[in-house]
Amino acid sequence: MHQPRVAPLAEVVTPSLEASLSLWECVMRAAVAALRAAQPLAAFQGYEHALAIAHRLIEQPPEGRAGDCVAALVVSHHNLADLELERGRIDHAVAQLCAAHEALFKIFLDTTRGPALQQAALRHSRETHVALLNHVATHGPHTSIARTLELGERALNASTPLPH
């Protein structure tokens, strides 16, 4: 059976140090296309590239787009987690889910961040919280998830400082 050729990310995206939401979307579309074309390695590389872009966007979100930047971070982590699950790598999937949740609380608690970014992180933490609970419901308990959920609870209570 003929597999459609998906252009490598280098052909889709001109390398640039400047992160943008449109670049993130382009990279993410290419990664999704690679996955649909049964090219999981290309998809994995694309999702990792999208995650790197999302991290840069979080550092300098475009004006008025903080929520979109946080969403890009969450989607990137969650797509990597889904791909890791498909590959049977549950611990790697858990690491991605936990990293997303922990990153949001780190942003939320960082007083040097703008309030729009902090509020977007708090809003999106509901999604990452649900993703962690869904993982436990489907795959059983995991110590990393329990620890991450506890850190999130402590962050919300703000009476107990988070360990570094």
GROMACS .gro file of C-alpha atoms in nm:
model
  164
    1MET     CA    1   0.000   0.000   0.000
    2HIS     CA    2   0.132   0.340  -0.094
    3GLN     CA    3   0.197   0.575   0.195
    4PRO     CA    4   0.152   0.943   0.112
    5ARG     CA    5   0.473   1.139   0.150
    6VAL     CA    6   0.463   1.405   0.417
    7ALA     CA    7   0.711   1.684   0.365
    8PRO     CA    8   0.980   1.693   0.631
    9LEU     CA    9   0.943   1.982   0.870
   10ALA     CA   10   1.249   2.147   0.718
   11GLU     CA   11   1.056   2.175   0.391
   12VAL     CA   12   0.743   2.304   0.563
   13VAL     CA   13   0.902   2.557   0.794
   14THR     CA   14   1.193   2.785   0.729
   15PRO     CA   15   1.418   2.766   1.035
   16SER     CA   16   1.384   3.078   1.244
   17LEU     CA   17   1.464   3.177   1.597
   18GLU     CA   18   1.151   3.389   1.608
   19ALA     CA   19   0.854   3.201   1.745
   20SER     CA   20   0.504   3.285   1.634
   21LEU     CA   21   0.167   3.126   1.674
   22SER     CA   22   0.141   3.084   1.297
   23LEU     CA   23   0.475   2.898   1.299
   24TRP     CA   24   0.349   2.677   1.583
   25GLU     CA   25   0.029   2.604   1.388
   26CYS     CA   26   0.224   2.517   1.073
   27VAL     CA   27   0.457   2.282   1.260
   28MET     CA   28   0.164   2.122   1.442
   29ARG     CA   29  -0.028   2.067   1.115
   30ALA     CA   30   0.277   1.900   0.962
   31ALA     CA   31   0.315   1.675   1.267
   32VAL     CA   32  -0.052   1.574   1.258
   33ALA     CA   33  -0.022   1.502   0.885
   34ALA     CA   34   0.283   1.286   0.953
   35LEU     CA   35   0.092   1.089   1.214
   36ARG     CA   36  -0.201   1.036   0.976
   37ALA     CA   37   0.047   0.918   0.712
   38ALA     CA   38   0.176   0.652   0.953
   39GLN     CA   39   0.506   0.835   1.009
   40PRO     CA   40   0.522   0.840   1.390
   41LEU     CA   41   0.887   0.947   1.408
   42ALA     CA   42   0.820   1.254   1.193
   43ALA     CA   43   0.511   1.325   1.403
   44PHE     CA   44   0.713   1.295   1.724
   45GLN     CA   45   0.980   1.531   1.592
   46GLY     CA   46   0.713   1.776   1.483
   47TYR     CA   47   0.539   1.770   1.819
   48GLU     CA   48   0.873   1.827   1.994
   49HIS     CA   49   0.945   2.119   1.762
   50ALA     CA   50   0.598   2.262   1.831
   51LEU     CA   51   0.662   2.229   2.205
   52ALA     CA   52   0.990   2.419   2.172
   53ILE     CA   53   0.808   2.696   1.984
   54ALA     CA   54   0.536   2.703   2.251
   55HIS     CA   55   0.799   2.745   2.524
   56ARG     CA   56   0.947   3.041   2.337
   57LEU     CA   57   0.599   3.189   2.295
   58ILE     CA   58   0.540   3.163   2.670
   59GLU     CA   59   0.860   3.361   2.730
   60GLN     CA   60   0.745   3.643   2.501
   61PRO     CA   61   0.375   3.610   2.421
   62PRO     CA   62   0.244   3.838   2.146
   63GLU     CA   63   0.025   4.119   2.275
   64GLY     CA   64  -0.326   3.993   2.350
   65ARG     CA   65  -0.240   3.630   2.271
   66ALA     CA   66  -0.137   3.494   2.613
   67GLY     CA   67  -0.423   3.245   2.617
   68ASP     CA   68  -0.330   3.114   2.273
   69CYS     CA   69   0.033   3.071   2.379
   70VAL     CA   70  -0.066   2.876   2.688
   71ALA     CA   71  -0.303   2.663   2.479
   72ALA     CA   72  -0.017   2.589   2.237
   73LEU     CA   73   0.196   2.469   2.528
   74VAL     CA   74  -0.079   2.241   2.659
   75VAL     CA   75  -0.170   2.100   2.318
   76SER     CA   76   0.196   2.030   2.240
   77HIS     CA   77   0.247   1.838   2.564
   78HIS     CA   78  -0.082   1.650   2.527
   79ASN     CA   79  -0.012   1.550   2.167
   80LEU     CA   80   0.327   1.416   2.272
   81ALA     CA   81   0.159   1.227   2.557
   82ASP     CA   82  -0.095   1.073   2.319
   83LEU     CA   83   0.180   0.965   2.082
   84GLU     CA   84   0.380   0.814   2.368
   85LEU     CA   85   0.072   0.617   2.474
   86GLU     CA   86   0.031   0.488   2.119
   87ARG     CA   87   0.393   0.373   2.135
   88GLY     CA   88   0.323   0.193   2.465
   89ARG     CA   89   0.547   0.427   2.663
   90ILE     CA   90   0.318   0.504   2.954
   91ASP     CA   91   0.584   0.661   3.176
   92HIS     CA   92   0.684   0.899   2.897
   93ALA     CA   93   0.319   0.991   2.843
   94VAL     CA   94   0.280   1.058   3.215
   95ALA     CA   95   0.591   1.277   3.208
   96GLN     CA   96   0.436   1.490   2.932
   97LEU     CA   97   0.103   1.523   3.113
   98CYS     CA   98   0.276   1.617   3.437
   99ALA     CA   99   0.510   1.862   3.264
  100ALA     CA  100   0.212   2.045   3.114
  101HIS     CA  101   0.033   2.075   3.449
  102GLU     CA  102   0.346   2.177   3.638
  103ALA     CA  103   0.443   2.436   3.375
  104LEU     CA  104   0.105   2.604   3.411
  105PHE     CA  105   0.136   2.636   3.787
  106LYS     CA  106   0.491   2.764   3.752
  107ILE     CA  107   0.360   3.038   3.521
  108PHE     CA  108   0.065   3.110   3.750
  109LEU     CA  109   0.289   3.155   4.054
  110ASP     CA  110   0.558   3.358   3.875
  111THR     CA  111   0.497   3.718   3.980
  112THR     CA  112   0.722   3.844   3.700
  113ARG     CA  113   0.469   3.719   3.443
  114GLY     CA  114   0.195   3.940   3.314
  115PRO     CA  115  -0.150   3.890   3.465
  116ALA     CA  116  -0.297   3.778   3.131
  117LEU     CA  117  -0.044   3.495   3.108
  118GLN     CA  118  -0.097   3.398   3.471
  119GLN     CA  119  -0.475   3.389   3.431
  120ALA     CA  120  -0.449   3.190   3.108
  121ALA     CA  121  -0.225   2.938   3.284
  122LEU     CA  122  -0.476   2.902   3.567
  123ARG     CA  123  -0.765   2.861   3.320
  124HIS     CA  124  -0.583   2.595   3.119
  125SER     CA  125  -0.478   2.410   3.435
  126ARG     CA  126  -0.833   2.275   3.447
  127GLU     CA  127  -0.766   2.091   3.120
  128THR     CA  128  -0.434   1.951   3.238
  129HIS     CA  129  -0.591   1.848   3.569
  130VAL     CA  130  -0.867   1.659   3.387
  131ALA     CA  131  -0.609   1.496   3.156
  132LEU     CA  132  -0.420   1.367   3.459
  133LEU     CA  133  -0.738   1.232   3.619
  134ASN     CA  134  -0.845   1.069   3.292
  135HIS     CA  135  -0.508   0.901   3.264
  136VAL     CA  136  -0.544   0.759   3.615
  137ALA     CA  137  -0.898   0.640   3.538
  138THR     CA  138  -0.779   0.463   3.223
  139HIS     CA  139  -0.433   0.337   3.321
  140GLY     CA  140  -0.441   0.327   3.700
  141PRO     CA  141  -0.255   0.534   3.959
  142HIS     CA  142   0.093   0.666   3.896
  143THR     CA  143   0.322   0.822   4.156
  144SER     CA  144   0.425   1.109   3.927
  145ILE     CA  145   0.063   1.203   3.867
  146ALA     CA  146  -0.015   1.190   4.239
  147ARG     CA  147   0.283   1.417   4.309
  148THR     CA  148   0.186   1.660   4.033
  149LEU     CA  149  -0.174   1.681   4.150
  150GLU     CA  150  -0.051   1.747   4.504
  151LEU     CA  151   0.179   2.024   4.381
  152GLY     CA  152  -0.113   2.180   4.194
  153GLU     CA  153  -0.330   2.171   4.504
  154ARG     CA  154  -0.054   2.329   4.711
  155ALA     CA  155  -0.004   2.598   4.447
  156LEU     CA  156  -0.373   2.685   4.453
  157ASN     CA  157  -0.371   2.704   4.830
  158ALA     CA  158  -0.056   2.918   4.807
  159SER     CA  159   0.004   2.862   5.176
  160THR     CA  160   0.271   2.601   5.110
  161PRO     CA  161   0.561   2.701   4.887
  162LEU     CA  162   0.637   2.471   4.596
  163PRO     CA  163   0.969   2.288   4.607
  164HIS     CA  164   1.221   2.379   4.337
   0.00000   0.00000   0.00000
